mmCIF file of C-alpha atoms in Angstrom:
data_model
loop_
_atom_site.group_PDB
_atom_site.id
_atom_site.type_symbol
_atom_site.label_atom_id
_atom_site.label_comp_id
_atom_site.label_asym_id
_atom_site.label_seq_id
_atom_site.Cartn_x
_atom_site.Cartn_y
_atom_site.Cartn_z
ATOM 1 C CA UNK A 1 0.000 0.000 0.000
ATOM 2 C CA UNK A 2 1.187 3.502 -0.657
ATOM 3 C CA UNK A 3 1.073 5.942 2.105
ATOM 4 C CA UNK A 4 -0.419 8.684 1.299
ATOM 5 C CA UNK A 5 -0.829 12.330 2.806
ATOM 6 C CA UNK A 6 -2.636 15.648 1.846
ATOM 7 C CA UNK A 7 -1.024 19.112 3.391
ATOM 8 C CA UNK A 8 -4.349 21.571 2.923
ATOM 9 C CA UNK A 9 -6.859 19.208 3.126
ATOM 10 C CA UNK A 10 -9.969 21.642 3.665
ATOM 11 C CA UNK A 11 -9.918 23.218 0.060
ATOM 12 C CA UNK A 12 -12.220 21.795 -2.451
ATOM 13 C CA UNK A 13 -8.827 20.684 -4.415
ATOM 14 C CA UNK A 14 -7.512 18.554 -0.977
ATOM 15 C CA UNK A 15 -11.237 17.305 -0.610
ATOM 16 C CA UNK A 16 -11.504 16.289 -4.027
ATOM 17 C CA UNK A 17 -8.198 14.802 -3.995
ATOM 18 C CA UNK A 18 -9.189 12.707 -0.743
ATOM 19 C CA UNK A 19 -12.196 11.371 -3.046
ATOM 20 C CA UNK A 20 -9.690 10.321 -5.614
ATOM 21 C CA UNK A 21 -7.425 8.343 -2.596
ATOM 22 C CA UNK A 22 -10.103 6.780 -1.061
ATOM 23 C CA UNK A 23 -11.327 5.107 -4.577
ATOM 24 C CA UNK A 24 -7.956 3.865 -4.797
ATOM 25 C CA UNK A 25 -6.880 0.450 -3.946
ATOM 26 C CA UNK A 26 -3.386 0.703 -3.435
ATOM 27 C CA UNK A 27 -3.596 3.840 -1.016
ATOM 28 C CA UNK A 28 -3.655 3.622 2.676
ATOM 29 C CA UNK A 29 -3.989 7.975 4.328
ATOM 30 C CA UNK A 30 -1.924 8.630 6.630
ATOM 31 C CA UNK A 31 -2.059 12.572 7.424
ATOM 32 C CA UNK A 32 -4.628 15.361 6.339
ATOM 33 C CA UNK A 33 -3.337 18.606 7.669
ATOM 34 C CA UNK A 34 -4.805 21.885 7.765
ATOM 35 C CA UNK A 35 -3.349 24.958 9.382
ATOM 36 C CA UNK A 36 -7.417 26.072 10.769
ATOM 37 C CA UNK A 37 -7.984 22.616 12.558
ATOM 38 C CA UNK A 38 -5.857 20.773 15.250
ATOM 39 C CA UNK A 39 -7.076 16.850 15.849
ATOM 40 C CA UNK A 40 -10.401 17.398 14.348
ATOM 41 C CA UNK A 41 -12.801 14.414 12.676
ATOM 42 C CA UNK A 42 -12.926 15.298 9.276
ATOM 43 C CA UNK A 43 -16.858 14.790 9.459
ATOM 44 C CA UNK A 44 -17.293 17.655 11.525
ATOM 45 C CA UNK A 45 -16.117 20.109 8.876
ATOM 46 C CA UNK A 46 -17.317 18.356 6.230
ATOM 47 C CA UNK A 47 -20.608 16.737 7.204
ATOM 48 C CA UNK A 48 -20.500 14.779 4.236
ATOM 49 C CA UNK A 49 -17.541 12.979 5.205
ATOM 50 C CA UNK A 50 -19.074 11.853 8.486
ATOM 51 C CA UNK A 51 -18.237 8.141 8.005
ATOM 52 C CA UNK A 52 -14.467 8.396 7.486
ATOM 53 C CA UNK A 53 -12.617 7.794 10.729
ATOM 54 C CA UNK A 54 -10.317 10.491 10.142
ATOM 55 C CA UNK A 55 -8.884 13.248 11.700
ATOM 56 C CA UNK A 56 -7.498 16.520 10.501
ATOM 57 C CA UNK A 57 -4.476 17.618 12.105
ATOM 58 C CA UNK A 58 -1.726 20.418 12.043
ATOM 59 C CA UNK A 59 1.412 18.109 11.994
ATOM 60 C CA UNK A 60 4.157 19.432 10.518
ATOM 61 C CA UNK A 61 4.763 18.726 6.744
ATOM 62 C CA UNK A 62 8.775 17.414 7.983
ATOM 63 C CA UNK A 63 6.698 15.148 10.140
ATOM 64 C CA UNK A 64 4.456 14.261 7.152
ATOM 65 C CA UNK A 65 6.741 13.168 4.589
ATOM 66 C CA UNK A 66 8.602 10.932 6.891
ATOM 67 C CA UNK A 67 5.596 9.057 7.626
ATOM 68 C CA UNK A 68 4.590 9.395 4.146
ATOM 69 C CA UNK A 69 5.653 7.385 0.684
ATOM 70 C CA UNK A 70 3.831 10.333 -1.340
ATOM 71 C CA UNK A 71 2.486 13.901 -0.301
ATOM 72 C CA UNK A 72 0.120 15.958 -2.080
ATOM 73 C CA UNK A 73 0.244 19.701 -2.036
ATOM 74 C CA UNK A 74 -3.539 21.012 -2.072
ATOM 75 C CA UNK A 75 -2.236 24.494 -0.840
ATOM 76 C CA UNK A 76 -2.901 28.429 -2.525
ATOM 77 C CA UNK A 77 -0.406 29.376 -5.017
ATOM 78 C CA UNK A 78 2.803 31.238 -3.547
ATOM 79 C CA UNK A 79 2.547 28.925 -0.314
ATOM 80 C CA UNK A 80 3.994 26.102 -1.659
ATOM 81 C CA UNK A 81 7.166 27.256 -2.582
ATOM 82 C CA UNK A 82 8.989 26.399 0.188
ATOM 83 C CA UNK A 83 6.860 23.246 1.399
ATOM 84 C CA UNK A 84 8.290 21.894 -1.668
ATOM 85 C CA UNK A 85 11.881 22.723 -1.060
ATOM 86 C CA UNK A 86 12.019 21.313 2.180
ATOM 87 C CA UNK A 87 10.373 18.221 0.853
ATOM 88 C CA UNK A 88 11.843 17.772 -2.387
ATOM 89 C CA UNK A 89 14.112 14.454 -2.710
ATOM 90 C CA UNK A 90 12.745 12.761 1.116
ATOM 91 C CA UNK A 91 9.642 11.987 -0.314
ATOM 92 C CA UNK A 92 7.483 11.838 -3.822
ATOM 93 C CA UNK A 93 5.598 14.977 -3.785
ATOM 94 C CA UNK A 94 2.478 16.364 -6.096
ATOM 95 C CA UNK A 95 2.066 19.916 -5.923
ATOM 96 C CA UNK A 96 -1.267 20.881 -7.438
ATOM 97 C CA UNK A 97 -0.026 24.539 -6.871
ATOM 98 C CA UNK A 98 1.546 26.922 -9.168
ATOM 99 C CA UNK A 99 4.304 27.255 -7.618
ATOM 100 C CA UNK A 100 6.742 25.487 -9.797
ATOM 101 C CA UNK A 101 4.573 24.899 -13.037
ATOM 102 C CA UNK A 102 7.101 26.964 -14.905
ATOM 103 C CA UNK A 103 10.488 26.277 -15.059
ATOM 104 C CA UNK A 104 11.739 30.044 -16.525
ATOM 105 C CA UNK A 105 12.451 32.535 -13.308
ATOM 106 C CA UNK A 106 11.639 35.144 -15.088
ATOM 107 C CA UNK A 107 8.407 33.788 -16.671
ATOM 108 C CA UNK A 108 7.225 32.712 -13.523
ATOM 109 C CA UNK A 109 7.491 36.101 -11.797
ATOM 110 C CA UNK A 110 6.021 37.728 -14.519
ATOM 111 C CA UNK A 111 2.574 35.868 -13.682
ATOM 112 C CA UNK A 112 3.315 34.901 -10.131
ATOM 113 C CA UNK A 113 5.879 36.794 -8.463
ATOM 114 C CA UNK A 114 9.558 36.354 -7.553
ATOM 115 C CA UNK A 115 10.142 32.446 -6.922
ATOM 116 C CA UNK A 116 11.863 31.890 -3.801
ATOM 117 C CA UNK A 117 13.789 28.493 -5.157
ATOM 118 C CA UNK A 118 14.040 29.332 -9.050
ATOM 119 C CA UNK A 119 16.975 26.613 -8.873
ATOM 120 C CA UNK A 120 14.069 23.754 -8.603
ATOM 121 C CA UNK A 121 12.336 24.955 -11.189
ATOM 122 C CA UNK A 122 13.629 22.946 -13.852
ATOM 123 C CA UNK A 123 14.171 19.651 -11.605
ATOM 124 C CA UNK A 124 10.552 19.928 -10.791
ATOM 125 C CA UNK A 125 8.779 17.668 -13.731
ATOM 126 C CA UNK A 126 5.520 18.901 -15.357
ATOM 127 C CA UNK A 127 2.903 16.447 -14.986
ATOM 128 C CA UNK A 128 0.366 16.589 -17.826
ATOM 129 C CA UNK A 129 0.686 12.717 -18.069
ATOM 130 C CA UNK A 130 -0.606 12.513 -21.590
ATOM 131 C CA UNK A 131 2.844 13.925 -22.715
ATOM 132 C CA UNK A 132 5.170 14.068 -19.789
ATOM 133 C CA UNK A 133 4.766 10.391 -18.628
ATOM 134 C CA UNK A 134 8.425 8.990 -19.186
ATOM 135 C CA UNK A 135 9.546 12.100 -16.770
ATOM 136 C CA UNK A 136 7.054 11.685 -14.940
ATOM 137 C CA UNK A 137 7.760 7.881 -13.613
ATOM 138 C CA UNK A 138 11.136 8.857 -12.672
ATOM 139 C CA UNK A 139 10.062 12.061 -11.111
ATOM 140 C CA UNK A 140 10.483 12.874 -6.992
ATOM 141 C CA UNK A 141 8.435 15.599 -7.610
ATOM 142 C CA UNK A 142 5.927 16.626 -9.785
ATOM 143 C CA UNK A 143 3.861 19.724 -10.623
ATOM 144 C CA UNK A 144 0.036 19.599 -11.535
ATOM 145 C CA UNK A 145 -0.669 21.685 -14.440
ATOM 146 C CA UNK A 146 -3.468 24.126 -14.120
ATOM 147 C CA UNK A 147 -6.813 23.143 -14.960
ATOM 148 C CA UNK A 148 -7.724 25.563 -18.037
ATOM 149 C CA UNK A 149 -3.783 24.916 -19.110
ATOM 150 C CA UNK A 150 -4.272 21.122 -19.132
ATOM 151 C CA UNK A 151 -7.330 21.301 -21.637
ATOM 152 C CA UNK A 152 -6.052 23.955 -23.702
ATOM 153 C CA UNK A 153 -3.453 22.350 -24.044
ATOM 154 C CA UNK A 154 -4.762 18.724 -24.625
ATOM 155 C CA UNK A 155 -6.789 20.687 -27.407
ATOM 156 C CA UNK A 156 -3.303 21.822 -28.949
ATOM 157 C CA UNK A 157 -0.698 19.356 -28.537
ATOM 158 C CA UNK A 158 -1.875 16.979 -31.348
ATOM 159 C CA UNK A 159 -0.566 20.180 -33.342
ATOM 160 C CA UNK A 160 2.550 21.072 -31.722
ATOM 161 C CA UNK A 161 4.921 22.997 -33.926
ATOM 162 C CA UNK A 162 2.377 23.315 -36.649
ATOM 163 C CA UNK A 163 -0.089 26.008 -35.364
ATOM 164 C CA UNK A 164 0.255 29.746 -36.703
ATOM 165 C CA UNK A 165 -2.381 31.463 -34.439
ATOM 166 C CA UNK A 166 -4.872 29.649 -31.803
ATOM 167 C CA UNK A 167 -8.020 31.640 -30.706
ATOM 168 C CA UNK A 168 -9.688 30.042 -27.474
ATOM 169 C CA UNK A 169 -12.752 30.491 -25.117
ATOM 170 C CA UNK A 170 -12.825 28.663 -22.217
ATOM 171 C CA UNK A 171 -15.953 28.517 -19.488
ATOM 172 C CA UNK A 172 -15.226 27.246 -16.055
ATOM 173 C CA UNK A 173 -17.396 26.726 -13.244
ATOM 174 C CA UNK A 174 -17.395 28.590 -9.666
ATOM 175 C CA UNK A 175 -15.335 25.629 -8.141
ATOM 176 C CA UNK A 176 -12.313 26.822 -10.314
ATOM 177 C CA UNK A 177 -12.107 29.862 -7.539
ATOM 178 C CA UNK A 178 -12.156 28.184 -4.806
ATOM 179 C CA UNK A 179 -13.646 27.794 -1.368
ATOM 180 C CA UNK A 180 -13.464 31.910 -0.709
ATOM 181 C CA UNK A 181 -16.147 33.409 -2.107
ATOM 182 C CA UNK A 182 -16.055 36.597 -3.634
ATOM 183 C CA UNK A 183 -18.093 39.277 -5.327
ATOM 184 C CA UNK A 184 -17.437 37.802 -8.758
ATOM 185 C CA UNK A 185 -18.260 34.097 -7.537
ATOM 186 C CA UNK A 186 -21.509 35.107 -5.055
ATOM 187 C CA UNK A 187 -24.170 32.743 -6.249
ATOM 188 C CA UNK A 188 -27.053 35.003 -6.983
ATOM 189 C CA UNK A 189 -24.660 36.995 -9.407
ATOM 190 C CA UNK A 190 -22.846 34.180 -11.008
ATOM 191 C CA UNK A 191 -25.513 31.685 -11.399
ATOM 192 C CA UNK A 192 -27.535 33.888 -14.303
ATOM 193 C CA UNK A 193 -24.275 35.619 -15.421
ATOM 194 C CA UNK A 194 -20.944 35.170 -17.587
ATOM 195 C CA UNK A 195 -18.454 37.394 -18.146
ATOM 196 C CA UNK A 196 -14.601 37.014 -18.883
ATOM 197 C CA UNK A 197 -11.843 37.949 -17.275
ATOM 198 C CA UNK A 198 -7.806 38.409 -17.602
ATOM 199 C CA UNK A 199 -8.151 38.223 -21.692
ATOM 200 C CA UNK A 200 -4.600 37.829 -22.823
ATOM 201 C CA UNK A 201 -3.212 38.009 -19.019
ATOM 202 C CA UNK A 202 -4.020 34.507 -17.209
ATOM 203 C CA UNK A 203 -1.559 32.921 -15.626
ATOM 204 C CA UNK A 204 -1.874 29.692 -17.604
ATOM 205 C CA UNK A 205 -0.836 31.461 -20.897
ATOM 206 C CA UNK A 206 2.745 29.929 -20.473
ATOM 207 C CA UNK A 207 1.827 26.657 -19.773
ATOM 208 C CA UNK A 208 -0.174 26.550 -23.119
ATOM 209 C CA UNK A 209 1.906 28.565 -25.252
ATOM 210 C CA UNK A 210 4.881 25.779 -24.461
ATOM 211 C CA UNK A 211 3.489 22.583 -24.744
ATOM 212 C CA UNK A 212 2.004 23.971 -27.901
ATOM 213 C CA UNK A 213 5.420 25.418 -29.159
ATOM 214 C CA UNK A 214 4.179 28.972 -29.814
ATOM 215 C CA UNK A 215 4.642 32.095 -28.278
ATOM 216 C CA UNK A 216 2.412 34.705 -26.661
ATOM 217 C CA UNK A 217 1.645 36.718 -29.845
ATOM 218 C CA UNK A 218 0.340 33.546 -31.359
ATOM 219 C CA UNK A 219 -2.749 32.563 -28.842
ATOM 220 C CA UNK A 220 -5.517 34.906 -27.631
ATOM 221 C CA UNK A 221 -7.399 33.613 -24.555
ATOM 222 C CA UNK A 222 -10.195 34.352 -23.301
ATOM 223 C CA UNK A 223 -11.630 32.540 -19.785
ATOM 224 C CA UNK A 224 -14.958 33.052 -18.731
ATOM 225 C CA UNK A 225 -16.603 32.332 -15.933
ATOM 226 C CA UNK A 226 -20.098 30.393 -16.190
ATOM 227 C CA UNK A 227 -22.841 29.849 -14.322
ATOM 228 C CA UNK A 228 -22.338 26.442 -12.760
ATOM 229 C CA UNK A 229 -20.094 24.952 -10.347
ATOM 230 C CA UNK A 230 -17.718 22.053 -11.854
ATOM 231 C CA UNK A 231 -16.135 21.658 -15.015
ATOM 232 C CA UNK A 232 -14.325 23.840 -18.166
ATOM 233 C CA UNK A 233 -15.923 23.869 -21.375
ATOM 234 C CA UNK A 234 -13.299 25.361 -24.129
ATOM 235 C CA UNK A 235 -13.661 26.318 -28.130
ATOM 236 C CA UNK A 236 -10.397 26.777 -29.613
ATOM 237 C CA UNK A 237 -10.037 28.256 -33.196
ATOM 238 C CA UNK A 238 -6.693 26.938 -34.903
ATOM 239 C CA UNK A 239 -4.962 28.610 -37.757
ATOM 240 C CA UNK A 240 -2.457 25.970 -39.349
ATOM 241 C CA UNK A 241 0.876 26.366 -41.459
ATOM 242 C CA UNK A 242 -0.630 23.491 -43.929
ATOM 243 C CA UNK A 243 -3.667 21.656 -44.940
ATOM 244 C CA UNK A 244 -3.553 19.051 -42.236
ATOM 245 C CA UNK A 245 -6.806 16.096 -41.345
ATOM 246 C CA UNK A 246 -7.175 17.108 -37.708
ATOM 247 C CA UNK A 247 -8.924 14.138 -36.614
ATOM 248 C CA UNK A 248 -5.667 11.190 -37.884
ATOM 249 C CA UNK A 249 -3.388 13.720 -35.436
ATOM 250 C CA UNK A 250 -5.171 13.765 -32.720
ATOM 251 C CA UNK A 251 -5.740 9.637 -33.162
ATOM 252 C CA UNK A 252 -2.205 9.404 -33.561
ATOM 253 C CA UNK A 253 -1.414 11.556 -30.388
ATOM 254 C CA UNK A 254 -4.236 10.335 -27.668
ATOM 255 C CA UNK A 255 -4.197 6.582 -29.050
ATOM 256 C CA UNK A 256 -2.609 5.665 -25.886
ATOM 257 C CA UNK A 257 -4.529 7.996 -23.579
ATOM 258 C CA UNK A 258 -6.783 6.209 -21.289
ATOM 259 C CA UNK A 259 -9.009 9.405 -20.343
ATOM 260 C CA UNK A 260 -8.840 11.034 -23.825
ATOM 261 C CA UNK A 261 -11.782 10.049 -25.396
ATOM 262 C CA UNK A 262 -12.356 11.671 -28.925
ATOM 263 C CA UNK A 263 -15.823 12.710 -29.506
ATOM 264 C CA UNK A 264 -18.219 14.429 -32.269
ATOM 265 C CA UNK A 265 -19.869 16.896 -29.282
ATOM 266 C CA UNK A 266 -18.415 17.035 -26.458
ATOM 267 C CA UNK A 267 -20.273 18.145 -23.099
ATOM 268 C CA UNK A 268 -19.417 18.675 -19.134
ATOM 269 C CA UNK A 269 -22.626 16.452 -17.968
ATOM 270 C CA UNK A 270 -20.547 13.884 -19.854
ATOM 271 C CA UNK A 271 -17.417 14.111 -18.349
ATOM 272 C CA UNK A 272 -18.457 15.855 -14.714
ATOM 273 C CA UNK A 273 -17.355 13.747 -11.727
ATOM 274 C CA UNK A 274 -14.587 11.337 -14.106
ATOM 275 C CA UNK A 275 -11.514 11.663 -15.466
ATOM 276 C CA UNK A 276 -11.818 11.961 -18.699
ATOM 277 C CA UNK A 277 -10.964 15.184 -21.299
ATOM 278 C CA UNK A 278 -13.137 14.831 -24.157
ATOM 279 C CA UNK A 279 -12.285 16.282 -27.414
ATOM 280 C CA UNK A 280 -13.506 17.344 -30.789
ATOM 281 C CA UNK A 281 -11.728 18.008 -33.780
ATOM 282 C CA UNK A 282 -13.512 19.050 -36.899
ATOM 283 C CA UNK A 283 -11.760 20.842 -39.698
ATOM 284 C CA UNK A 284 -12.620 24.549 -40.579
ATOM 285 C CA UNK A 285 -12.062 26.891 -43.594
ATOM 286 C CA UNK A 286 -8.702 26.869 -44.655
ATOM 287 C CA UNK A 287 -6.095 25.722 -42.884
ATOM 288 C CA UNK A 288 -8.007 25.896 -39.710
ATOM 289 C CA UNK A 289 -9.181 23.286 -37.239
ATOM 290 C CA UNK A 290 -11.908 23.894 -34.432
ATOM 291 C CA UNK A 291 -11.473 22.004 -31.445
ATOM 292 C CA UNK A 292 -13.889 21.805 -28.848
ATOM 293 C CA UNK A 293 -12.898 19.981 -25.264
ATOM 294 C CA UNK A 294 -14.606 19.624 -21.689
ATOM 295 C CA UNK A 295 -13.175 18.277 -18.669
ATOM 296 C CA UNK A 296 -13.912 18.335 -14.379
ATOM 297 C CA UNK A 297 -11.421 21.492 -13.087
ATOM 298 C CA UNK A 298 -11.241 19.530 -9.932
ATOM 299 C CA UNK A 299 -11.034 15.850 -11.423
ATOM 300 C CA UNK A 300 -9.079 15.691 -14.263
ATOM 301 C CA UNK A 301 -7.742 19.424 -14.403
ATOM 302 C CA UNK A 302 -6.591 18.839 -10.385
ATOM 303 C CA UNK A 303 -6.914 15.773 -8.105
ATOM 304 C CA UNK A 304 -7.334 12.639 -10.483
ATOM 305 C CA UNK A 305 -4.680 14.295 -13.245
ATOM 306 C CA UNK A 306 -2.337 14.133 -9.286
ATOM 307 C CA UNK A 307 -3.452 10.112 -9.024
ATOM 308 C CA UNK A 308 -2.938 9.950 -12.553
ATOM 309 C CA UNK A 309 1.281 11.375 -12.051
ATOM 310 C CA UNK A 310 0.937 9.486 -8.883
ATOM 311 C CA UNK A 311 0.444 5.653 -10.687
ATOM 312 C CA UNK A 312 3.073 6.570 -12.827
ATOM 313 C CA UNK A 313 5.483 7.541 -10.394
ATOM 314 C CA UNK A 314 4.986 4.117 -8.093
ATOM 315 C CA UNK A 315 4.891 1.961 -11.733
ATOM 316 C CA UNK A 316 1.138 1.216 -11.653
ATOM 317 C CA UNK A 317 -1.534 1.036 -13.965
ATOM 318 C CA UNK A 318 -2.185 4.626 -14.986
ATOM 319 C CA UNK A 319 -6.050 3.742 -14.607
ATOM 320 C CA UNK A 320 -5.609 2.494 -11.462
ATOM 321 C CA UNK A 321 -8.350 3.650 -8.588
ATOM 322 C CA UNK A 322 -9.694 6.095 -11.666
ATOM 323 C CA UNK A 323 -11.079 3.882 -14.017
ATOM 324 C CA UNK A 324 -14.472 3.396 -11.697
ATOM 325 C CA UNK A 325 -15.365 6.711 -11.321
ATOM 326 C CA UNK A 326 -17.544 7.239 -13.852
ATOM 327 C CA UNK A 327 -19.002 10.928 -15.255
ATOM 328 C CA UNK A 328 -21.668 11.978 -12.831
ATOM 329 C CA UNK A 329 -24.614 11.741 -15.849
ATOM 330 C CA UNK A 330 -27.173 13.924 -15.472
#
């Protein structure tokens, strides 16, 4: 069994990523820490969770890893940083934090702000496992990609190096803001409302633009919030360099891809709750390509994309404690 511990438990990323390790069946939890709660049953915070028999501490992440064989990082952005230097090398870690996404200093401060260990950035692997999984299974630490970043960019990389301009929309739901609510993510405003927000400025920009091999002045994005609570529902419009079928690349590059599953439509109440990205490719005027995609922020762009590095780095079935959990349909 693999020991398994969660520093930040009470977020909806650590909660959803304690769903994901109890539907496992190689995972035994160990800690579930929280810096608000000291030796408190997890079912009296979370009500819903009143049958586990387990207890939210504030034990010290040193403490943690050594009881630990893997920790995952379910902390806000910019708190990680050093969690993960103190950590890195003792113990397989899965930060599902920014904080070391990028491996460029400079890049990272310019959508973050100054990175207190830029020296791990590049020994920290990227862990979109549908194109990082070799470095992934030899990883001791591993960085969760963001959630709009992983399906923009699942909706790119079948076109890596070939892609002259990419145009994308992408709707997320309220969870994608987290447990702090906000005037922009108070329910009776967002639940009859969209609007976007950070065109051309979000933070995942670099994440797509490099999987994607393009730069900046290549991709507009726009992400919009919409008015329902899980999932990201994205329409990219892709300019090519040549007259390409879209459909026999992306076969050739998800063929192997247990959670890729190509579609004619795809929709969030099919994929809402799971694992799975799904994906449309259907070819335009020109030498464009529109791709559609959908996939659970918290599932597959968060928690079961971190069980997903995690089989990989302990040699096990990718699928493995992921394969039941089937889209939550209606």
């Amino acid at each position: 069994m693999i020991k398994a511990s969660i520093i930040g438990i009470t977020g909806y990323t650590g909660l959803e990523q304690l769903r994901m390790l109890l539907a496992h069946p190689n995972v035994e939890i160990v800690h579930l820490t929280s810096r608000q709660h000291q030796r408190v049953a997890i079912g009296e915070v979370y009500p819903h969770l009143a049958h586990l028999d387990l207890t939210i501490t504030n034990t010290d992440h040193m403490k943690v890893a050594e009881d630990s064989d893997v920790v995952f990082l379910a902390l806000p952005h910019k708190t990680a940083q050093d969690i993960v230097a103190d950590l890195h090398g003792s113990v397989k870690v899965i930060d599902l934090s920014a904080d070391y996404r990028l491996d460029d200093a400079a890049v990272y401060e310019k959508y973050y702000t100054a990175h207190n260990h830029p020296e791990l950035l590049k020994e920290v692997v990227y862990g979109a496992p549908e194109f990082n999984a070799e470095k992934i299974a030899v990883a001791s630490t591993v960085s969760n990609p963001g959630c709009f970043a992983l399906l923009a960019q699942l909706m790119l990389y079948p076109f890596a190096g070939l892609i002259e301009r990419a145009d994308i929309m992408a709707v997320t739901g309220s969870s994608g803001s987290g447990k702090s609510a906000s005037d922009g993510t108070h329910h009776p405003v967002r639940n009859h409302n969209m609007k976007s927000y950070n065109i051309n400025k979000h933070r995942h920009i670099p994440e797509i633009t490099r999987s994607a091999q393009i730069d900046e002045s290549q991709l507009n994005f726009v992400p919009t919030s919409g008015p329902f609570s899980r999932g990201i529902f994205a329409s990219a419009f892709v300019h090519l360099k040549a007259d390409i079928e879209p459909l026999d690349l992306a076969e050739q590059a998800y063929n192997e891809a247990p959670f890729v599953r190509l579609q004619d439509t795809p929709a969030l109440a099919n994929v809402v709750g799971s694992n799975f990205c799904d994906l449309s490719f259907v070819k335009g005027v020109g030498q464009s390509v529109i791709v559609q995609g959908a996939l659970d922020n918290l599932v597959k762009g968060a928690a079961g994309c971190a069980v997903q590095n995690m089989n990989l780095m302990f040699g096990l079935d990718e699928t493995a404690g992921l394969d039941t959990l089937t889209p939550l349909y209606p």
